[in-house]
PDB file of C-alpha atoms in Angstrom:
ATOM      1  CA  MET A  13      22.654  13.951-103.950  1.00 49.00           C
ATOM      2  CA  THR A  14      22.126  12.638-100.478  1.00 59.00           C
ATOM      3  CA  ARG A  15      18.676  14.335 -99.212  1.00 72.00           C
ATOM      4  CA  GLU A  16      19.012  15.256 -95.638  1.00 83.00           C
ATOM      5  CA  LEU A  17      15.525  15.178 -93.508  1.00 89.00           C
ATOM      6  CA  SER A  18      14.590  17.199 -90.713  1.00 93.00           C
ATOM      7  CA  ILE A  19      12.781  15.258 -88.029  1.00 94.00           C
ATOM      8  CA  PRO A  20      11.074  18.402 -86.433  1.00 95.00           C
ATOM      9  CA  GLY A  21      10.170  19.535 -90.053  1.00 95.00           C
ATOM     10  CA  LEU A  22       8.600  15.982 -90.923  1.00 96.00           C
ATOM     11  CA  VAL A  23       6.543  15.972 -87.815  1.00 96.00           C
ATOM     12  CA  SER A  24       5.320  19.695 -88.167  1.00 96.00           C
ATOM     13  CA  GLU A  25       4.346  19.023 -91.876  1.00 96.00           C
ATOM     14  CA  ALA A  26       2.808  15.710 -90.979  1.00 97.00           C
ATOM     15  CA  TRP A  27       0.332  17.040 -88.262  1.00 97.00           C
ATOM     16  CA  SER A  28      -0.332  20.316 -90.435  1.00 97.00           C
ATOM     17  CA  LEU A  29      -1.200  17.826 -93.287  1.00 97.00           C
ATOM     18  CA  ALA A  30      -3.371  15.764 -90.753  1.00 97.00           C
ATOM     19  CA  LEU A  31      -5.362  19.041 -89.736  1.00 97.00           C
ATOM     20  CA  LYS A  32      -5.781  19.933 -93.463  1.00 96.00           C
ATOM     21  CA  ALA A  33      -7.207  16.572 -94.351  1.00 96.00           C
ATOM     22  CA  ALA A  34      -9.421  16.270 -91.301  1.00 95.00           C
ATOM     23  CA  ARG A  35     -12.616  18.423 -92.626  1.00 95.00           C
ATOM     24  CA  PRO A  36     -12.654  16.814 -96.224  1.00 95.00           C
ATOM     25  CA  SER A  37     -12.258  13.154 -94.780  1.00 95.00           C
ATOM     26  CA  LEU A  38     -15.017  13.784 -92.027  1.00 96.00           C
ATOM     27  CA  VAL A  39     -17.682  11.756 -93.792  1.00 97.00           C
ATOM     28  CA  ILE A  40     -15.549   8.735 -94.784  1.00 96.00           C
ATOM     29  CA  MET A  41     -13.891   8.999 -91.174  1.00 96.00           C
ATOM     30  CA  LEU A  42     -17.441   8.501 -89.820  1.00 96.00           C
ATOM     31  CA  ALA A  43     -18.033   5.670 -92.187  1.00 96.00           C
ATOM     32  CA  LEU A  44     -14.713   4.043 -90.913  1.00 96.00           C
ATOM     33  CA  ILE A  45     -15.756   4.443 -87.164  1.00 96.00           C
ATOM     34  CA  VAL A  46     -19.021   2.883 -87.826  1.00 95.00           C
ATOM     35  CA  ALA A  47     -17.190   0.016 -89.845  1.00 94.00           C
ATOM     36  CA  GLY A  48     -15.016  -0.593 -86.735  1.00 93.00           C
ATOM     37  CA  GLY A  49     -18.078  -0.961 -84.579  1.00 92.00           C
ATOM     38  CA  VAL A  50     -19.906  -3.317 -87.053  1.00 91.00           C
ATOM     39  CA  TYR A  51     -16.534  -5.437 -86.997  1.00 91.00           C
ATOM     40  CA  THR A  52     -16.449  -5.844 -83.131  1.00 89.00           C
ATOM     41  CA  PHE A  53     -20.082  -6.507 -83.094  1.00 87.00           C
ATOM     42  CA  ALA A  54     -19.680  -9.179 -85.755  1.00 86.00           C
ATOM     43  CA  VAL A  55     -16.809 -10.925 -83.702  1.00 83.00           C
ATOM     44  CA  GLY A  56     -18.090 -10.172 -80.427  1.00 72.00           C
ATOM     45  CA  PRO A  57     -19.735 -12.854 -77.844  1.00 65.00           C
ATOM     46  CA  GLY A  58     -23.227 -13.643 -78.659  1.00 59.00           C
ATOM     47  CA  SER A  59     -23.137 -12.289 -82.281  1.00 59.00           C
ATOM     48  CA  SER A  60     -25.997 -13.789 -84.347  1.00 60.00           C
ATOM     49  CA  MET A  61     -24.878 -12.627 -87.671  1.00 63.00           C
ATOM     50  CA  GLY A  62     -23.414 -16.125 -88.906  1.00 63.00           C
ATOM     51  CA  ASP A  63     -20.073 -17.678 -89.306  1.00 69.00           C
ATOM     52  CA  ALA A  64     -19.242 -15.532 -92.333  1.00 80.00           C
ATOM     53  CA  ALA A  65     -19.871 -12.298 -90.386  1.00 81.00           C
ATOM     54  CA  PRO A  66     -16.422 -11.677 -89.258  1.00 84.00           C
ATOM     55  CA  ALA A  67     -14.973 -12.110 -92.568  1.00 88.00           C
ATOM     56  CA  ILE A  68     -17.548  -9.898 -94.206  1.00 89.00           C
ATOM     57  CA  ALA A  69     -17.303  -7.096 -91.460  1.00 90.00           C
ATOM     58  CA  ALA A  70     -13.108  -7.173 -91.857  1.00 91.00           C
ATOM     59  CA  LEU A  71     -13.831  -6.925 -95.637  1.00 93.00           C
ATOM     60  CA  VAL A  72     -15.983  -3.903 -95.152  1.00 94.00           C
ATOM     61  CA  VAL A  73     -13.347  -2.239 -92.881  1.00 94.00           C
ATOM     62  CA  PHE A  74     -10.826  -2.761 -95.574  1.00 95.00           C
ATOM     63  CA  VAL A  75     -12.911  -1.105 -98.238  1.00 95.00           C
ATOM     64  CA  VAL A  76     -13.902   1.765 -95.990  1.00 96.00           C
ATOM     65  CA  GLY A  77     -10.307   2.001 -95.041  1.00 95.00           C
ATOM     66  CA  ILE A  78      -8.837   2.317 -98.659  1.00 96.00           C
ATOM     67  CA  GLU A  79     -11.581   4.987 -99.386  1.00 96.00           C
ATOM     68  CA  PHE A  80     -10.394   6.944 -96.223  1.00 97.00           C
ATOM     69  CA  SER A  81      -6.921   6.651 -97.281  1.00 96.00           C
ATOM     70  CA  LEU A  82      -7.745   7.737-100.827  1.00 96.00           C
ATOM     71  CA  VAL A  83      -9.690  10.941 -99.496  1.00 97.00           C
ATOM     72  CA  VAL A  84      -6.890  11.752 -97.092  1.00 97.00           C
ATOM     73  CA  TYR A  85      -4.171  11.345 -99.415  1.00 97.00           C
ATOM     74  CA  ARG A  86      -6.060  13.414-102.139  1.00 96.00           C
ATOM     75  CA  ALA A  87      -6.533  16.118 -99.743  1.00 96.00           C
ATOM     76  CA  MET A  88      -2.977  16.272 -98.131  1.00 96.00           C
ATOM     77  CA  LEU A  89      -1.603  16.163-101.904  1.00 95.00           C
ATOM     78  CA  ASP A  90      -4.064  18.582-103.368  1.00 93.00           C
ATOM     79  CA  THR A  91      -4.745  16.317-106.093  1.00 89.00           C
ATOM     80  CA  GLY A  92      -7.462  14.530-107.779  1.00 87.00           C
ATOM     81  CA  THR A  93      -5.226  11.512-109.006  1.00 83.00           C
ATOM     82  CA  GLY A  94      -5.055   8.040-107.749  1.00 80.00           C
ATOM     83  CA  ASP A  95      -7.686   5.456-107.724  1.00 86.00           C
ATOM     84  CA  ARG A  96      -9.243   2.892-105.346  1.00 91.00           C
ATOM     85  CA  LEU A  97      -7.981  -0.319-106.875  1.00 93.00           C
ATOM     86  CA  ARG A  98      -4.504   0.753-107.430  1.00 94.00           C
ATOM     87  CA  LEU A  99      -4.425   1.826-103.689  1.00 94.00           C
ATOM     88  CA  ALA A 100      -5.972  -1.601-102.721  1.00 94.00           C
ATOM     89  CA  HIS A 101      -3.575  -3.625-104.718  1.00 93.00           C
ATOM     90  CA  ALA A 102      -0.670  -1.586-103.057  1.00 93.00           C
ATOM     91  CA  ASN A 103      -2.003  -2.364 -99.704  1.00 93.00           C
ATOM     92  CA  LEU A 104      -2.638  -5.750-100.339  1.00 93.00           C
ATOM     93  CA  ALA A 105       0.687  -6.390-101.641  1.00 92.00           C
ATOM     94  CA  ILE A 106       2.201  -4.961 -98.514  1.00 93.00           C
ATOM     95  CA  TYR A 107       0.038  -7.205 -96.421  1.00 92.00           C
ATOM     96  CA  VAL A 108       1.244 -10.246 -98.069  1.00 92.00           C
ATOM     97  CA  ALA A 109       4.830  -9.090 -97.701  1.00 92.00           C
ATOM     98  CA  PHE A 110       4.394  -8.859 -94.082  1.00 93.00           C
ATOM     99  CA  LEU A 111       2.695 -12.006 -93.780  1.00 93.00           C
ATOM    100  CA  PHE A 112       5.263 -13.794 -95.671  1.00 93.00           C
ATOM    101  CA  VAL A 113       8.081 -12.430 -93.480  1.00 93.00           C
ATOM    102  CA  GLY A 114       6.011 -12.552 -90.212  1.00 93.00           C
ATOM    103  CA  VAL A 115       5.240 -16.172 -90.795  1.00 94.00           C
ATOM    104  CA  PHE A 116       9.114 -17.297 -90.915  1.00 92.00           C
ATOM    105  CA  ILE A 117       9.513 -14.739 -87.747  1.00 93.00           C
ATOM    106  CA  GLY A 118       6.607 -16.156 -86.032  1.00 92.00           C
ATOM    107  CA  PHE A 119       7.714 -19.750 -86.701  1.00 92.00           C
ATOM    108  CA  PHE A 120      11.142 -19.250 -85.249  1.00 91.00           C
ATOM    109  CA  LEU A 121       9.744 -17.527 -82.404  1.00 89.00           C
ATOM    110  CA  LEU A 122       7.233 -20.377 -81.744  1.00 87.00           C
ATOM    111  CA  ILE A 123       9.839 -22.902 -81.559  1.00 87.00           C
ATOM    112  CA  LEU A 124      12.590 -21.046 -79.802  1.00 89.00           C
ATOM    113  CA  PRO A 125      11.209 -21.211 -76.372  1.00 85.00           C
ATOM    114  CA  GLY A 126      10.971 -24.906 -76.650  1.00 80.00           C
ATOM    115  CA  ILE A 127      14.519 -25.097 -77.496  1.00 84.00           C
ATOM    116  CA  LEU A 128      15.681 -22.662 -74.639  1.00 86.00           C
ATOM    117  CA  LEU A 129      13.609 -24.271 -72.147  1.00 82.00           C
ATOM    118  CA  LYS A 130      15.199 -27.754 -73.162  1.00 80.00           C
ATOM    119  CA  ALA A 131      18.618 -26.196 -73.071  1.00 83.00           C
ATOM    120  CA  SER A 132      18.162 -24.646 -69.781  1.00 78.00           C
ATOM    121  CA  GLY A 133      17.167 -28.061 -68.349  1.00 75.00           C
ATOM    122  CA  ARG A 134      13.874 -26.527 -66.802  1.00 66.00           C
ATOM    123  CA  VAL A 135      11.192 -28.592 -68.855  1.00 65.00           C
ATOM    124  CA  ASP A 136      11.414 -30.806 -71.611  1.00 64.00           C
ATOM    125  CA  VAL A 137       8.441 -29.549 -73.906  1.00 62.00           C
ATOM    126  CA  ASP A 138       6.401 -31.890 -75.815  1.00 60.00           C
ATOM    127  CA  ALA A 139       3.001 -32.225 -77.316  1.00 55.00           C
ATOM    128  CA  GLU A 140       1.839 -33.530 -73.884  1.00 65.00           C
ATOM    129  CA  THR A 141       3.212 -30.860 -71.655  1.00 66.00           C
ATOM    130  CA  PRO A 142       0.523 -28.831 -69.821  1.00 72.00           C
ATOM    131  CA  PRO A 143       0.499 -25.120 -70.914  1.00 73.00           C
ATOM    132  CA  GLU A 144       0.585 -23.838 -67.454  1.00 76.00           C
ATOM    133  CA  VAL A 145       3.830 -25.966 -66.778  1.00 73.00           C
ATOM    134  CA  VAL A 146       5.342 -24.352 -70.001  1.00 72.00           C
ATOM    135  CA  GLN A 147       4.160 -20.868 -68.865  1.00 79.00           C
ATOM    136  CA  ALA A 148       5.781 -21.228 -65.516  1.00 80.00           C
ATOM    137  CA  ALA A 149       9.027 -22.422 -66.869  1.00 78.00           C
ATOM    138  CA  LEU A 150       9.079 -19.584 -69.390  1.00 82.00           C
ATOM    139  CA  ILE A 151       8.581 -17.019 -66.618  1.00 83.00           C
ATOM    140  CA  ASP A 152      11.000 -18.608 -64.520  1.00 81.00           C
ATOM    141  CA  MET A 153      13.591 -18.679 -67.366  1.00 84.00           C
ATOM    142  CA  LEU A 154      13.089 -15.005 -68.303  1.00 83.00           C
ATOM    143  CA  SER A 155      15.792 -13.755 -65.625  1.00 85.00           C
ATOM    144  CA  THR A 156      18.562 -16.031 -66.978  1.00 87.00           C
ATOM    145  CA  ALA A 157      20.782 -15.644 -70.008  1.00 90.00           C
ATOM    146  CA  TYR A 158      18.377 -17.911 -71.814  1.00 87.00           C
ATOM    147  CA  GLY A 159      15.545 -15.523 -71.183  1.00 87.00           C
ATOM    148  CA  VAL A 160      17.715 -12.713 -72.655  1.00 91.00           C
ATOM    149  CA  VAL A 161      18.070 -14.596 -75.828  1.00 92.00           C
ATOM    150  CA  LEU A 162      14.422 -15.094 -75.948  1.00 91.00           C
ATOM    151  CA  ILE A 163      13.795 -11.409 -75.417  1.00 92.00           C
ATOM    152  CA  LEU A 164      16.494 -10.233 -77.836  1.00 94.00           C
ATOM    153  CA  ALA A 165      15.080 -12.687 -80.429  1.00 93.00           C
ATOM    154  CA  CYS A 166      11.523 -11.067 -80.201  1.00 93.00           C
ATOM    155  CA  LEU A 167      13.002  -7.547 -80.409  1.00 94.00           C
ATOM    156  CA  ALA A 168      14.782  -8.522 -83.345  1.00 95.00           C
ATOM    157  CA  GLY A 169      11.818  -9.825 -85.071  1.00 94.00           C
ATOM    158  CA  ALA A 170       9.815  -6.727 -84.182  1.00 93.00           C
ATOM    159  CA  ALA A 171      12.649  -4.516 -85.416  1.00 94.00           C
ATOM    160  CA  ILE A 172      12.677  -6.412 -88.804  1.00 94.00           C
ATOM    161  CA  LEU A 173       8.910  -5.756 -89.152  1.00 94.00           C
ATOM    162  CA  PHE A 174       9.382  -2.302 -87.963  1.00 94.00           C
ATOM    163  CA  PHE A 175      12.042  -1.416 -90.368  1.00 95.00           C
ATOM    164  CA  MET A 176      10.193  -2.847 -93.506  1.00 94.00           C
ATOM    165  CA  ALA A 177       7.231  -0.549 -92.280  1.00 94.00           C
ATOM    166  CA  LEU A 178       9.455   2.474 -92.317  1.00 94.00           C
ATOM    167  CA  ARG A 179      11.035   1.433 -95.784  1.00 94.00           C
ATOM    168  CA  LEU A 180       7.555   0.989 -97.226  1.00 94.00           C
ATOM    169  CA  LEU A 181       6.130   4.082 -95.690  1.00 95.00           C
ATOM    170  CA  LEU A 182       5.655   5.946 -99.135  1.00 95.00           C
ATOM    171  CA  VAL A 183       3.842   3.235-100.984  1.00 95.00           C
ATOM    172  CA  GLY A 184       0.279   4.639-100.237  1.00 94.00           C
ATOM    173  CA  ALA A 185       1.227   8.318-100.952  1.00 95.00           C
ATOM    174  CA  ALA A 186       3.214   7.517-103.995  1.00 94.00           C
ATOM    175  CA  THR A 187       0.633   5.300-105.469  1.00 94.00           C
ATOM    176  CA  VAL A 188      -1.934   8.267-105.097  1.00 94.00           C
ATOM    177  CA  ALA A 189       0.455  11.023-106.248  1.00 92.00           C
ATOM    178  CA  THR A 190       1.561   9.066-109.427  1.00 91.00           C
ATOM    179  CA  SER A 191      -1.455   7.013-110.200  1.00 90.00           C
ATOM    180  CA  GLN A 192       0.818   4.028-110.492  1.00 90.00           C
ATOM    181  CA  THR A 193       0.711   1.066-108.257  1.00 89.00           C
ATOM    182  CA  LEU A 194       4.158   1.474-106.401  1.00 86.00           C
ATOM    183  CA  VAL A 195       5.123  -1.042-103.846  1.00 85.00           C
ATOM    184  CA  PHE A 196       8.984  -2.050-103.765  1.00 88.00           C
ATOM    185  CA  ARG A 197       9.724   0.639-106.213  1.00 90.00           C
ATOM    186  CA  THR A 198       9.743   3.288-103.466  1.00 92.00           C
ATOM    187  CA  TRP A 199      12.000   0.957-101.255  1.00 93.00           C
ATOM    188  CA  PRO A 200      15.164   2.904-102.703  1.00 93.00           C
ATOM    189  CA  TRP A 201      13.754   6.351-101.928  1.00 93.00           C
ATOM    190  CA  THR A 202      13.697   5.603 -98.173  1.00 94.00           C
ATOM    191  CA  LYS A 203      17.392   4.180 -98.244  1.00 93.00           C
ATOM    192  CA  GLY A 204      19.422   5.750 -95.544  1.00 92.00           C
ATOM    193  CA  HIS A 205      16.473   7.399 -93.824  1.00 94.00           C
ATOM    194  CA  ALA A 206      15.016   4.713 -91.588  1.00 94.00           C
ATOM    195  CA  VAL A 207      16.303   6.076 -88.314  1.00 94.00           C
ATOM    196  CA  LYS A 208      15.060   9.403 -88.975  1.00 95.00           C
ATOM    197  CA  LEU A 209      11.741   8.394 -90.357  1.00 96.00           C
ATOM    198  CA  GLY A 210      11.395   6.170 -87.066  1.00 95.00           C
ATOM    199  CA  LEU A 211      12.104   8.992 -84.828  1.00 96.00           C
ATOM    200  CA  ALA A 212       9.611  11.007 -86.652  1.00 96.00           C
ATOM    201  CA  GLY A 213       7.219   8.131 -86.583  1.00 95.00           C
ATOM    202  CA  LEU A 214       7.309   8.335 -82.543  1.00 95.00           C
ATOM    203  CA  ALA A 215       5.413  11.374 -82.763  1.00 96.00           C
ATOM    204  CA  THR A 216       3.136  10.591 -85.600  1.00 96.00           C
ATOM    205  CA  HIS A 217       2.497   6.871 -85.163  1.00 94.00           C
ATOM    206  CA  ILE A 218       3.634   5.429 -81.850  1.00 94.00           C
ATOM    207  CA  LEU A 219       2.413   8.087 -79.634  1.00 96.00           C
ATOM    208  CA  PRO A 220      -1.090   8.754 -80.837  1.00 96.00           C
ATOM    209  CA  PHE A 221      -1.219   4.856 -81.217  1.00 96.00           C
ATOM    210  CA  ALA A 222      -0.214   4.115 -77.707  1.00 95.00           C
ATOM    211  CA  VAL A 223      -2.572   6.911 -76.259  1.00 95.00           C
ATOM    212  CA  ALA A 224      -5.829   5.616 -78.256  1.00 94.00           C
ATOM    213  CA  VAL A 225      -4.943   1.904 -76.823  1.00 92.00           C
ATOM    214  CA  LEU A 226      -4.491   3.229 -73.357  1.00 93.00           C
ATOM    215  CA  ILE A 227      -7.932   4.922 -73.427  1.00 93.00           C
ATOM    216  CA  ASN A 228      -9.562   2.242 -75.005  1.00 88.00           C
ATOM    217  CA  TRP A 229      -8.042  -0.180 -72.585  1.00 87.00           C
ATOM    218  CA  THR A 230      -9.353   2.035 -69.488  1.00 88.00           C
ATOM    219  CA  LEU A 231     -12.627   2.144 -71.100  1.00 85.00           C
ATOM    220  CA  ARG A 232     -13.131  -1.729 -71.382  1.00 77.00           C
ATOM    221  CA  ASP A 233     -15.300  -2.456 -68.648  1.00 77.00           C
ATOM    222  CA  ILE A 234     -17.820   0.407 -69.559  1.00 81.00           C
ATOM    223  CA  TRP A 235     -19.326  -1.304 -72.442  1.00 76.00           C
ATOM    224  CA  GLY A 236     -20.106  -4.571 -70.890  1.00 73.00           C
ATOM    225  CA  ASP A 237     -20.953  -7.750 -72.821  1.00 73.00           C
ATOM    226  CA  SER A 238     -24.064  -6.696 -74.713  1.00 77.00           C
ATOM    227  CA  ALA A 239     -24.365  -6.404 -78.532  1.00 76.00           C
ATOM    228  CA  ILE A 240     -24.547  -2.732 -78.393  1.00 83.00           C
ATOM    229  CA  GLY A 241     -21.236  -2.683 -75.942  1.00 82.00           C
ATOM    230  CA  ALA A 242     -19.522  -4.657 -78.707  1.00 84.00           C
ATOM    231  CA  PHE A 243     -20.197  -2.121 -81.296  1.00 88.00           C
ATOM    232  CA  LEU A 244     -19.338   0.925 -79.024  1.00 88.00           C
ATOM    233  CA  SER A 245     -16.164  -0.716 -78.209  1.00 88.00           C
ATOM    234  CA  GLY A 246     -15.067  -1.082 -81.878  1.00 90.00           C
ATOM    235  CA  ALA A 247     -16.454   2.456 -82.808  1.00 93.00           C
ATOM    236  CA  ILE A 248     -15.019   4.178 -80.094  1.00 93.00           C
ATOM    237  CA  GLY A 249     -11.677   2.385 -80.611  1.00 92.00           C
ATOM    238  CA  MET A 250     -11.503   3.419 -84.179  1.00 95.00           C
ATOM    239  CA  ALA A 251     -12.512   6.921 -83.377  1.00 95.00           C
ATOM    240  CA  LEU A 252      -9.491   6.919 -81.024  1.00 95.00           C
ATOM    241  CA  LEU A 253      -7.229   5.821 -83.627  1.00 96.00           C
ATOM    242  CA  VAL A 254      -7.935   8.693 -85.874  1.00 96.00           C
ATOM    243  CA  PRO A 255      -5.224  10.864 -85.027  1.00 96.00           C
ATOM    244  CA  PHE A 256      -2.941   7.895 -85.450  1.00 96.00           C
ATOM    245  CA  LEU A 257      -4.301   7.376 -88.898  1.00 96.00           C
ATOM    246  CA  LEU A 258      -4.138  10.947 -90.069  1.00 97.00           C
ATOM    247  CA  GLY A 259      -0.896  11.667 -88.463  1.00 97.00           C
ATOM    248  CA  GLY A 260       0.625   8.562 -90.329  1.00 96.00           C
ATOM    249  CA  HIS A 261      -0.708   9.357 -93.580  1.00 97.00           C
ATOM    250  CA  GLY A 262       0.715  12.933 -93.047  1.00 97.00           C
ATOM    251  CA  LEU A 263       4.211  11.632 -92.336  1.00 97.00           C
ATOM    252  CA  ALA A 264       4.075   9.520 -95.532  1.00 96.00           C
ATOM    253  CA  VAL A 265       3.145  12.618 -97.634  1.00 97.00           C
ATOM    254  CA  ALA A 266       5.729  14.950 -95.767  1.00 96.00           C
ATOM    255  CA  THR A 267       8.329  12.478 -96.679  1.00 96.00           C
ATOM    256  CA  LEU A 268       7.204  12.006-100.053  1.00 95.00           C
ATOM    257  CA  HIS A 269       7.581  15.801-100.615  1.00 93.00           C
ATOM    258  CA  GLN A 270      11.229  15.273 -99.563  1.00 92.00           C
ATOM    259  CA  LEU A 271      12.287  11.919-101.172  1.00 92.00           C
ATOM    260  CA  HIS A 272      10.254  11.570-104.391  1.00 85.00           C
ATOM    261  CA  PRO A 273      12.900  11.391-107.345  1.00 81.00           C
ATOM    262  CA  GLY A 274      11.098  14.031-109.082  1.00 68.00           C
ATOM    263  CA  THR A 275      11.719  16.833-106.447  1.00 59.00           C
ATOM    264  CA  GLU A 276      14.817  18.760-105.458  1.00 51.00           C
ATOM    265  CA  PRO A 277      16.257  18.066-102.295  1.00 46.00           C
ATOM    266  CA  SER A 278      15.409  20.594 -99.536  1.00 47.00           C
ATOM    267  CA  GLU A 279      18.189  22.807 -98.461  1.00 41.00           C
TER     268      GLU A 279
END
């Protein structure tokens, strides 16, 4: 039986779940904010933490992020199931999948401008071509048919990654709900629902993420170049992303309630 998804229903349930999980996840949320600050401090200018510091800080963010997801999913699902290792395994599997696909897309998009520049007759790109010459030629080419091809190729690459993200939306929630490491086994569950999930994601993912980035960008000059400024930049930036994180987890759980094979389709 085909399951029909209601976009307003998904969005409403997602934000209700986000509010429900906010209080239980408060402590780990604060830890994630601190971890974000530590990361920007480690990679910031003038950091004296050593060459390994950025990698260690990134690992800390990943570990704390997994704990955050586990706490949030458990609160949203009203369950004590799920474990950190399975959730970490599922997340790493997704990262590898995106890296694998992204490498091919990125390689194609890296060589395409040179091909188009040569075909358009603007500049013959080689290893000795100055970057400023290439950049000027690309800007000049964007208003032509060759530029349209480049823009469409970039949009197509982004669309592929976005489509993958939508089809794999349920991985974390399903892994916690079933206490099994589910990655591509959730792929068939979202078949035929990518458009509706994408539209719902405008309210739970795109909008809160865009607002967070915009606010963080307007604050960029406040922090300065000091170590404290680097920490505050990351911490405040992570704090601004909390609605995006909660809303994204909420949409995953709301969709899981509708599309999990063990549930009856909603009328």
